[in-house]
PDB file of C-alpha atoms in Angstrom:
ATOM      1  CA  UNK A   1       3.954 -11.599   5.387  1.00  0.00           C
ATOM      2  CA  UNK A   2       1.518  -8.476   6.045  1.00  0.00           C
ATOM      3  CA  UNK A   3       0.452  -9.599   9.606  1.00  0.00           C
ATOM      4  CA  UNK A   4      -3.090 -10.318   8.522  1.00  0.00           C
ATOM      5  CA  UNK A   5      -3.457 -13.944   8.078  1.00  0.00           C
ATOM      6  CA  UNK A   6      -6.410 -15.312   6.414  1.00  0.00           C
ATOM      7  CA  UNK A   7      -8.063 -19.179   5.938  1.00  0.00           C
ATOM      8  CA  UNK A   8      -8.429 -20.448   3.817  1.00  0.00           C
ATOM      9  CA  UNK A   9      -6.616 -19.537   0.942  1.00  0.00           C
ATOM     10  CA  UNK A  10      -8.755 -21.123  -1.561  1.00  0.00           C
ATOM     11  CA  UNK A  11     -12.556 -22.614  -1.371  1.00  0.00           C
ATOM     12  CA  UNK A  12     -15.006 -24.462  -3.815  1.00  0.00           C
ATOM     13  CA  UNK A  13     -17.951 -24.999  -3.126  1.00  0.00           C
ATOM     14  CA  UNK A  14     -21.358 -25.669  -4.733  1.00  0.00           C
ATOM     15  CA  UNK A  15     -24.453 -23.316  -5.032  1.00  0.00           C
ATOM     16  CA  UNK A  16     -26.491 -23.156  -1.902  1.00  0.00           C
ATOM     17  CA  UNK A  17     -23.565 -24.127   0.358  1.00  0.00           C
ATOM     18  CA  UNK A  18     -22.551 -21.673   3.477  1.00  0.00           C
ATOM     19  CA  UNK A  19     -18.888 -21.051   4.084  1.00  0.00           C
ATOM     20  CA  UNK A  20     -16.841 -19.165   6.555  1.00  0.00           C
ATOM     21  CA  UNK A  21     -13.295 -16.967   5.989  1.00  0.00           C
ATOM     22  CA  UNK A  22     -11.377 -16.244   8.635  1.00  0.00           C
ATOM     23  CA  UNK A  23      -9.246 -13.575   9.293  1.00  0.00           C
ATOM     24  CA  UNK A  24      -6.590 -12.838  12.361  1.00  0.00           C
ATOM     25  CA  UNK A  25      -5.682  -8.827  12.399  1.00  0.00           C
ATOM     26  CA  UNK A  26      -2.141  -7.643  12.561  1.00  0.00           C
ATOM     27  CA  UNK A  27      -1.095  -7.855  16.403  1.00  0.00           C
ATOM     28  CA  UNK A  28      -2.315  -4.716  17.912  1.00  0.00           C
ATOM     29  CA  UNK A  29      -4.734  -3.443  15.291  1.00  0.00           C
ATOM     30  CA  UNK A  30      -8.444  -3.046  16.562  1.00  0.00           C
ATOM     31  CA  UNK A  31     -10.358  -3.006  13.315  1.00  0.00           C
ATOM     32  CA  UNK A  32     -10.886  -4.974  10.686  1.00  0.00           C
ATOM     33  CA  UNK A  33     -12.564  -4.634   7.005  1.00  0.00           C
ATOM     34  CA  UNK A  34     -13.835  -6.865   4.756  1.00  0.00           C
ATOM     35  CA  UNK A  35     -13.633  -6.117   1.010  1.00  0.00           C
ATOM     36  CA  UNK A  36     -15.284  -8.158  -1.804  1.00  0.00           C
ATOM     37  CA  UNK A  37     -12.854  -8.376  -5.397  1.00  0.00           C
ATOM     38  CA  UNK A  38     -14.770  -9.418  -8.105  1.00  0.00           C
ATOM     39  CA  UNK A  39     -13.113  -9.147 -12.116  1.00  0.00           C
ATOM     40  CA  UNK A  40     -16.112  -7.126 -13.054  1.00  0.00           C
ATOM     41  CA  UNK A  41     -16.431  -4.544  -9.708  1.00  0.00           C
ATOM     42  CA  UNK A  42     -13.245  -3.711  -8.295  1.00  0.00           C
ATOM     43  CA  UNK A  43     -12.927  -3.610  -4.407  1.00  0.00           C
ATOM     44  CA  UNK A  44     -16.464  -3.306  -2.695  1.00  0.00           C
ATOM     45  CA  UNK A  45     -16.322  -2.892   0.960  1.00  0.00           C
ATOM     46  CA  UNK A  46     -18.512  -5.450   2.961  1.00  0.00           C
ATOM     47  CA  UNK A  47     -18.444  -4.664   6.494  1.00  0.00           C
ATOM     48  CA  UNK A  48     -16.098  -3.242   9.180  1.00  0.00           C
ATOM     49  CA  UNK A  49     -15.704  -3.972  12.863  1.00  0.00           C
ATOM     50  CA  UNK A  50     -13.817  -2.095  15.637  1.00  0.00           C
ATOM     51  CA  UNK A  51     -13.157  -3.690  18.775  1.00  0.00           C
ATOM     52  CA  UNK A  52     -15.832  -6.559  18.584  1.00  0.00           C
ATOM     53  CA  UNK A  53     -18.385  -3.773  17.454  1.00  0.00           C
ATOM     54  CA  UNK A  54     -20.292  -2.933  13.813  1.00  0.00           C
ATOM     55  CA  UNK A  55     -18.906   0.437  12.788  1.00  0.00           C
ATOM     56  CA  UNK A  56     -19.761   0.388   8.912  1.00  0.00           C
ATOM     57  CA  UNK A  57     -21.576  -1.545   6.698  1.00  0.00           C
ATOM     58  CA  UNK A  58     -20.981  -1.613   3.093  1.00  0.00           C
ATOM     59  CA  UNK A  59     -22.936  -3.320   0.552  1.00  0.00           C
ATOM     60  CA  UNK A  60     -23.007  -6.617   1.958  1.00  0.00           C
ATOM     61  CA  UNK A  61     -25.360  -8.990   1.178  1.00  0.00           C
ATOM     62  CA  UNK A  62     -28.237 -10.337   3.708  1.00  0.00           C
ATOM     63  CA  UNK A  63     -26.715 -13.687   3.039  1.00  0.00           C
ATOM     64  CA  UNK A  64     -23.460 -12.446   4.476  1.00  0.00           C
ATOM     65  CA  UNK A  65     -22.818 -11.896   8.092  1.00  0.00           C
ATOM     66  CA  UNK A  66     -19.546 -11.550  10.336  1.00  0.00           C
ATOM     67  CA  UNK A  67     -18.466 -10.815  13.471  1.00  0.00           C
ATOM     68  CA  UNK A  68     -15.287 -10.034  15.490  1.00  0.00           C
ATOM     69  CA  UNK A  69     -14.579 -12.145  18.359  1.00  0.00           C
ATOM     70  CA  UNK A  70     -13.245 -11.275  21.979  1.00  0.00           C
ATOM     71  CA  UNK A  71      -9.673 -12.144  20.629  1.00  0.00           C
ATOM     72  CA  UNK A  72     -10.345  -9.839  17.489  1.00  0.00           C
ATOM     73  CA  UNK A  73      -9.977 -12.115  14.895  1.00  0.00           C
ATOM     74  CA  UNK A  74     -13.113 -12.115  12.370  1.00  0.00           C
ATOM     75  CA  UNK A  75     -15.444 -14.412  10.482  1.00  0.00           C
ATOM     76  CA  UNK A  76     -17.126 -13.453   7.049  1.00  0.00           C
ATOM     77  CA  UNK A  77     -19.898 -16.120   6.965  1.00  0.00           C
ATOM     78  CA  UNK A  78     -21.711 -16.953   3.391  1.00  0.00           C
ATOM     79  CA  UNK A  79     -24.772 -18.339   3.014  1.00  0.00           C
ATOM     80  CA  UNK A  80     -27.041 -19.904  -0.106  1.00  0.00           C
ATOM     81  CA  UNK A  81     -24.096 -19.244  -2.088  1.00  0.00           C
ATOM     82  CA  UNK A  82     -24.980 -18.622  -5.872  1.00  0.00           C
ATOM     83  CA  UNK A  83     -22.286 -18.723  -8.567  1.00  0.00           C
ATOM     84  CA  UNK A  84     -22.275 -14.357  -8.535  1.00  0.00           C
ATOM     85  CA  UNK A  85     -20.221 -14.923  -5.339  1.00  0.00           C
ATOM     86  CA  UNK A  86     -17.308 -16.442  -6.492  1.00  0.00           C
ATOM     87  CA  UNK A  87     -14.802 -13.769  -5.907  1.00  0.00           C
ATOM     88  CA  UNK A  88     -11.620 -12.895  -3.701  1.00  0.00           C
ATOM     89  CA  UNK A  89     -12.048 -11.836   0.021  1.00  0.00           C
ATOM     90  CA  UNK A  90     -10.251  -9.745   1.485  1.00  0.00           C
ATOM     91  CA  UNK A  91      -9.503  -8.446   4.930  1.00  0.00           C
ATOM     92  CA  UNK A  92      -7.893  -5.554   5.883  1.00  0.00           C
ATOM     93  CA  UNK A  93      -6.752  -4.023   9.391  1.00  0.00           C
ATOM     94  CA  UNK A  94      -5.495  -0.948  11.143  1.00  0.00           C
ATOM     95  CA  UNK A  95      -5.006   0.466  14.459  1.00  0.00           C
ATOM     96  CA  UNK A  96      -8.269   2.596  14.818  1.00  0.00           C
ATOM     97  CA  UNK A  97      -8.874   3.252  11.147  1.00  0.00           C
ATOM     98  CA  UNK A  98      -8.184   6.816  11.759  1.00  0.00           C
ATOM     99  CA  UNK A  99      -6.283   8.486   8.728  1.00  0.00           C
ATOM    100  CA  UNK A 100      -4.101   5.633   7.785  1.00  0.00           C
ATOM    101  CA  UNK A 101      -3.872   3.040   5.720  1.00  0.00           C
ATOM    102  CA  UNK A 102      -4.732  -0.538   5.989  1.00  0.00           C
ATOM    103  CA  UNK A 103      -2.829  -3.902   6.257  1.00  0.00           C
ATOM    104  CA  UNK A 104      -4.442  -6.383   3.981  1.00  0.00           C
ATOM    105  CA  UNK A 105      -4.077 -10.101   4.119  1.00  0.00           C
ATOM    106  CA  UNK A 106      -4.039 -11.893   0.961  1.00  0.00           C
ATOM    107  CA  UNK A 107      -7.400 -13.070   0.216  1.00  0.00           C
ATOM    108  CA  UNK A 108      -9.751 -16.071   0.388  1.00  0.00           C
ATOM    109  CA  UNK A 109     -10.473 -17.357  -3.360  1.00  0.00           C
ATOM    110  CA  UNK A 110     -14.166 -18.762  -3.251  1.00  0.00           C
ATOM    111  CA  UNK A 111     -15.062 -20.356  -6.333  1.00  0.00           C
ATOM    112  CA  UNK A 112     -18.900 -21.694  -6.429  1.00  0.00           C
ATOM    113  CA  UNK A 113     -19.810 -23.865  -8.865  1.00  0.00           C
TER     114      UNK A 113
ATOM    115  CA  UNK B   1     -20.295  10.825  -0.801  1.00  0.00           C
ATOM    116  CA  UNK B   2     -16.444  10.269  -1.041  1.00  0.00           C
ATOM    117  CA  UNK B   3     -15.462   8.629  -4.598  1.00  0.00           C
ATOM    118  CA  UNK B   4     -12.201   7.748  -6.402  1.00  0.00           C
ATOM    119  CA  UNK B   5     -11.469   8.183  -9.744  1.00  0.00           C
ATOM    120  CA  UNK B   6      -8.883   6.395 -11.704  1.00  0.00           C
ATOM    121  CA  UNK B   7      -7.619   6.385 -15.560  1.00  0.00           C
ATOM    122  CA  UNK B   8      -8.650   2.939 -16.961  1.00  0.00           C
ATOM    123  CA  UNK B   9      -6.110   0.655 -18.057  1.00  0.00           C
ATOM    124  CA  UNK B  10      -4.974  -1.402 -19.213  1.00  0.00           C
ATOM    125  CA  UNK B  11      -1.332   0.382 -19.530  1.00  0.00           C
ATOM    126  CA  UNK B  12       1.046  -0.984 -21.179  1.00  0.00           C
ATOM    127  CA  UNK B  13       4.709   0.313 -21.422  1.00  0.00           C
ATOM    128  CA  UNK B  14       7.745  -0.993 -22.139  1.00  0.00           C
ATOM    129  CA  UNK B  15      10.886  -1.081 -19.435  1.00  0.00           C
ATOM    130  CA  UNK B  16      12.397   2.410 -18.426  1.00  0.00           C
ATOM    131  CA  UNK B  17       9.763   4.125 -19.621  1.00  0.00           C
ATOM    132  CA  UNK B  18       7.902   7.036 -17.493  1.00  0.00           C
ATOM    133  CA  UNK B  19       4.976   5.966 -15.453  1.00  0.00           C
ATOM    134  CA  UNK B  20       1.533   8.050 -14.790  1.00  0.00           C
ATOM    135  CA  UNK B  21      -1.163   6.493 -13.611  1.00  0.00           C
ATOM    136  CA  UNK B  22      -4.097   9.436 -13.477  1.00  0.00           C
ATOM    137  CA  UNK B  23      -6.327   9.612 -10.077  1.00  0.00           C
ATOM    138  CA  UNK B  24      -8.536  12.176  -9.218  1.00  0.00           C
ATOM    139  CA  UNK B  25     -11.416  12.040  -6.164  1.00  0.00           C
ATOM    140  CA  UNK B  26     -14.533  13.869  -4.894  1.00  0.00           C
ATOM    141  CA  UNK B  27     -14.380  13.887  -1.034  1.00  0.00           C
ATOM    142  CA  UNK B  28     -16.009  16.448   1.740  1.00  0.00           C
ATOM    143  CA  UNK B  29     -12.998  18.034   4.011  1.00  0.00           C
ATOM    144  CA  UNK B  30      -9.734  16.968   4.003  1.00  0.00           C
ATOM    145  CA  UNK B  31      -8.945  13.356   3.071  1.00  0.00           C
ATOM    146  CA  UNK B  32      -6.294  11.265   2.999  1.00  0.00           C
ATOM    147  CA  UNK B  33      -4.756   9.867  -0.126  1.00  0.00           C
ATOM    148  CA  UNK B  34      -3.285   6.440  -0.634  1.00  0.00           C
ATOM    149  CA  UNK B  35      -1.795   4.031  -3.510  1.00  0.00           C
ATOM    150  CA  UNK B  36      -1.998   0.516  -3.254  1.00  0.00           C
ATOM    151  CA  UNK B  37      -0.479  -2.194  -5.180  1.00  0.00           C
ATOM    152  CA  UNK B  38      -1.669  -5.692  -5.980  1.00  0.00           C
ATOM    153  CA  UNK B  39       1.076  -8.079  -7.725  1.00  0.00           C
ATOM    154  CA  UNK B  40      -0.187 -11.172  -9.150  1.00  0.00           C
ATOM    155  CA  UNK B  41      -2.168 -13.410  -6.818  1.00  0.00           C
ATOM    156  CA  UNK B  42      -1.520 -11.264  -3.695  1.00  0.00           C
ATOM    157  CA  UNK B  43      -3.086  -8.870  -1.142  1.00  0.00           C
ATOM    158  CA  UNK B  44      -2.982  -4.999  -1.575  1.00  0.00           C
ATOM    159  CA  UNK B  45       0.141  -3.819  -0.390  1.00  0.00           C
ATOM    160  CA  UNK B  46       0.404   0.150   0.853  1.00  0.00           C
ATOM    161  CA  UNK B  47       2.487   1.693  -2.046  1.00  0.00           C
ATOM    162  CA  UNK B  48       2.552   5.126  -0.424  1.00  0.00           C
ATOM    163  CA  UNK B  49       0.136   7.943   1.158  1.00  0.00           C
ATOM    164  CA  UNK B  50      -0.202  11.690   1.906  1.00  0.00           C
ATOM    165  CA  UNK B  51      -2.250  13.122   4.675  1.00  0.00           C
ATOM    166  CA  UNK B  52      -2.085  16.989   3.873  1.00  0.00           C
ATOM    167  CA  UNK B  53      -2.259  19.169   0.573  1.00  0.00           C
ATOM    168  CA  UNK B  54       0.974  19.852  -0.666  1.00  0.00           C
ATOM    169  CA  UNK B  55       2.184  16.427   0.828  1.00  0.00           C
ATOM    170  CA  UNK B  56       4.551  14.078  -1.605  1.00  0.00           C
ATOM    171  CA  UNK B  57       4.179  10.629  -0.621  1.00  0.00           C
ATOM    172  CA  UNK B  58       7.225   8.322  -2.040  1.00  0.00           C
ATOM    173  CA  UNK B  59       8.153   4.668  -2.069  1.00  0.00           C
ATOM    174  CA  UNK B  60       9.895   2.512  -4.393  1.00  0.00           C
ATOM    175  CA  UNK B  61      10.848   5.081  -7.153  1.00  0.00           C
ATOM    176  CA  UNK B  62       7.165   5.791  -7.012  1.00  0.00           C
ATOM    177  CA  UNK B  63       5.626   9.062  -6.016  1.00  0.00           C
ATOM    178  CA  UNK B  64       1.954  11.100  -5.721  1.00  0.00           C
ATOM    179  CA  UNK B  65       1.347  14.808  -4.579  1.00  0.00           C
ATOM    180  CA  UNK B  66      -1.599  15.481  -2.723  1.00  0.00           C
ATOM    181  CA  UNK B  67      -2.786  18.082  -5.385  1.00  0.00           C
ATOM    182  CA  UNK B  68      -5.910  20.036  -3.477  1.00  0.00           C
ATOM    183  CA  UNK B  69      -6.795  22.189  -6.432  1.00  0.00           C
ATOM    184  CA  UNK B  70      -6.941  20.111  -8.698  1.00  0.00           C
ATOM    185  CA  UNK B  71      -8.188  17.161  -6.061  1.00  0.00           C
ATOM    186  CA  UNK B  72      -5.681  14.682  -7.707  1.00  0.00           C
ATOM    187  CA  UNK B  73      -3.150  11.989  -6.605  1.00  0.00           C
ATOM    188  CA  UNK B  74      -1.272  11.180 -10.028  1.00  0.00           C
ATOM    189  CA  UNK B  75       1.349   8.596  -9.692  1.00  0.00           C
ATOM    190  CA  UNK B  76       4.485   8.722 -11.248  1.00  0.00           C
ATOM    191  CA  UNK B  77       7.595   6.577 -12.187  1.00  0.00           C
ATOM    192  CA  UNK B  78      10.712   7.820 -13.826  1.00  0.00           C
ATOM    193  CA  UNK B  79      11.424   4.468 -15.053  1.00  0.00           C
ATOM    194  CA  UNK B  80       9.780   1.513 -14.710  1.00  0.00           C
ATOM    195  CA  UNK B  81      10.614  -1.997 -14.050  1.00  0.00           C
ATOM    196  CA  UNK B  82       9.191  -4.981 -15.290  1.00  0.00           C
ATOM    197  CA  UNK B  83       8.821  -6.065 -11.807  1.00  0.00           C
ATOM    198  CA  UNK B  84       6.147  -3.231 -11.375  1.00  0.00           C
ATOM    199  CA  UNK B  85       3.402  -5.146 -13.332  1.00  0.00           C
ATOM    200  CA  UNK B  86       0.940  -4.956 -11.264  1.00  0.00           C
ATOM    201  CA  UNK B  87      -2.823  -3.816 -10.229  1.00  0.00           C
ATOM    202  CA  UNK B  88      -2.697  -0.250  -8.643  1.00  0.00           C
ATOM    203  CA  UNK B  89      -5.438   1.306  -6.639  1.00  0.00           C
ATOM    204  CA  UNK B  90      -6.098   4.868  -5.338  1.00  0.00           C
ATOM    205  CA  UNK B  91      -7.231   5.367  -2.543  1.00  0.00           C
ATOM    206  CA  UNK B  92      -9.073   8.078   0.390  1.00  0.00           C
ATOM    207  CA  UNK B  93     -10.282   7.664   3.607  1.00  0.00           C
ATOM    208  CA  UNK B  94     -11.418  10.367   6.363  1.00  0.00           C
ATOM    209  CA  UNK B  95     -11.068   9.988   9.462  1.00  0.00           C
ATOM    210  CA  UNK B  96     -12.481   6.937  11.206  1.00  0.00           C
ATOM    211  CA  UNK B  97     -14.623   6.618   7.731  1.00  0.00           C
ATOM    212  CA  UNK B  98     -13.635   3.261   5.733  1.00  0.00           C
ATOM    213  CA  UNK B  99     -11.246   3.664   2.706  1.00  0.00           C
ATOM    214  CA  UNK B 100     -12.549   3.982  -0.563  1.00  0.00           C
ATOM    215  CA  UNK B 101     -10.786   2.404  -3.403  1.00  0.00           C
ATOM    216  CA  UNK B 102     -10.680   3.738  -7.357  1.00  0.00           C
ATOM    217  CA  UNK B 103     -11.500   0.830  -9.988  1.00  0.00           C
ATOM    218  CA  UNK B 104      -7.641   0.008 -10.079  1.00  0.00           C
ATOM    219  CA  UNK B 105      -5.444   0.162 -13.302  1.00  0.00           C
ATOM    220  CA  UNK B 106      -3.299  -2.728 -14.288  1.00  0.00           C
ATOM    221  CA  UNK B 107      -0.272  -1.763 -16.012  1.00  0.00           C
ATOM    222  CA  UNK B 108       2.091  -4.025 -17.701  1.00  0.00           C
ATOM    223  CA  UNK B 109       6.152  -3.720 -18.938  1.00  0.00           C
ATOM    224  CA  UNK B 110       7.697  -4.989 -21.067  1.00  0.00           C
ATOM    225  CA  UNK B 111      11.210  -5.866 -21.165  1.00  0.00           C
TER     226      UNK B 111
END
C-alpha cells in the first residue's frame, strides 16, 4: 500500500456518460497529480493541485475538470465520455513537489464502451 | 521544454542476464532524475533517483548515474530476476515543475 488510495478501481461506462475518480493523498503530502495511461501514449500529465490551488495544467481535456478539496483529497471529473478515454488514471502525490519523487496510487481503469 | 528519452522495448532477456535500459533527457538547469517501475496491473512505484551530477541512485540490485555530460540516466542490473518483468519509466522533474515521464520500456525474463 503506497498511501495514495484511489476509487474506484475499475469503471465502465457508456459514451456520453460523466464519471468521477477519486483520490486521497498520502497523509501529509500537499499536492497531488493526475496522469492519464493510455497503451498508445505513455503517461500524460492532466492537472496538478497544491494545497486546494491549480499549479499546472497539462493536456487535459475541456471535458475534464478536478479539484482538491479542504481535506486534500481530489476529484478528476469526466464528462461526454467518448470511447478515446478509456484509459488508466492515475494519481500521484508528494510533499510540495519540490525535487522529489512522487507516491502514486494504483489507478482507476475506465473502460467506455 | 524538459523531455525524456527512453530506448524502446520491448526487452527481452533471459534470467541472470545484465540489464540496461538506455535513458537520456533534454532539461534547462539542473534536474532531477528518477526510475519508476510499474509491475503488472499496479501503480508506478519509485525504483530509485539522483538529485546531483555524479549522483548513483540504487535500489533493488538496480542502479542509474546521473551522467551530466552525456545528460543520461542508464539503468543497470547485474542480473536479473524474473520477478523484474515489468514497465520502467524515466523520469525528471525541476523544482516545483511536474515530473516528466519517458515512453517507458517493458522488459521481460525469462526463466
Amino acid at each position: 500500500d503506497s498511501g495514495v488510495t484511489q476509487t474506484p478501481k475499475h469503471l465502465i461506462t457508456a459514451t456520453g456518460q460523466r464519471v468521477t475518480l477519486r483520490c486521497s493523498p498520502r497523509s501529509g503530502d500537499l499536492s497531488v497529480y493526475w496522469y492519464q495511461q493510455s497503451l498508445d501514449q505513455g503517461l500524460q500529465f492532466l492537472i496538478q493541485y497544491y494545497n486546494g490551488e491549480e499549479r499546472a495544467k497539462g493536456n487535459i481535456l475541456e471535458r475534464f475538470s478536478a479539484q482538491q478539496f479542504p481535506d486534500l483529497h481530489s476529484e478528476l471529473n469526466l464528462s461526454s465520455l467518448e470511447l478515446g478515454d478509456s484509459a488508466l488514471y492515475f494519481c500521484a502525490s508528494s510533499v510540495d513537489g519540490r525535487e522529489g519523487g512522487y507516491t502514486f496510487g494504483s489507478g482507476t481503469r475506465l473502460t467506455v464502451v | 521544454g524538459n523531455s525524456v528519452t527512453q530506448m524502446e522495448g520491448p526487452v527481452t532477456l533471459s534470467e541472470e542476464a545484465f540489464l540496461t535500459i538506455n535513458c537520456t533527457y533534454t532539461a534547462t538547469g539542473y534536474p532531477s532524475l528518477f526510475w519508476y517501475v510499474q509491475y503488472p496491473g499496479e501503480g508506478l512505484q519509485l525504483l530509485l533517483k539522483a538529485t546531483k551530477a555524479d549522483d548513483k541512485g540504487s535500489n533493488k540490485g538496480f542502479e542509474a548515474t546521473y551522467r551530466k555530460e552525456t545528460t543520461s540516466f542508464h539503468l543497470e542490473k547485474g542480473s536479473v530476476q524474473v520477478s523484474d518483468s515489468a514497465v520502467y519509466f524515466c523520469a525528471l522533474n525541476r523544482g516545483a515543475q511536474k515530473l516528466v515521464f519517458g515512453q517507458g520500456t517493458r522488459l521481460t525474463i525469462n526463466p
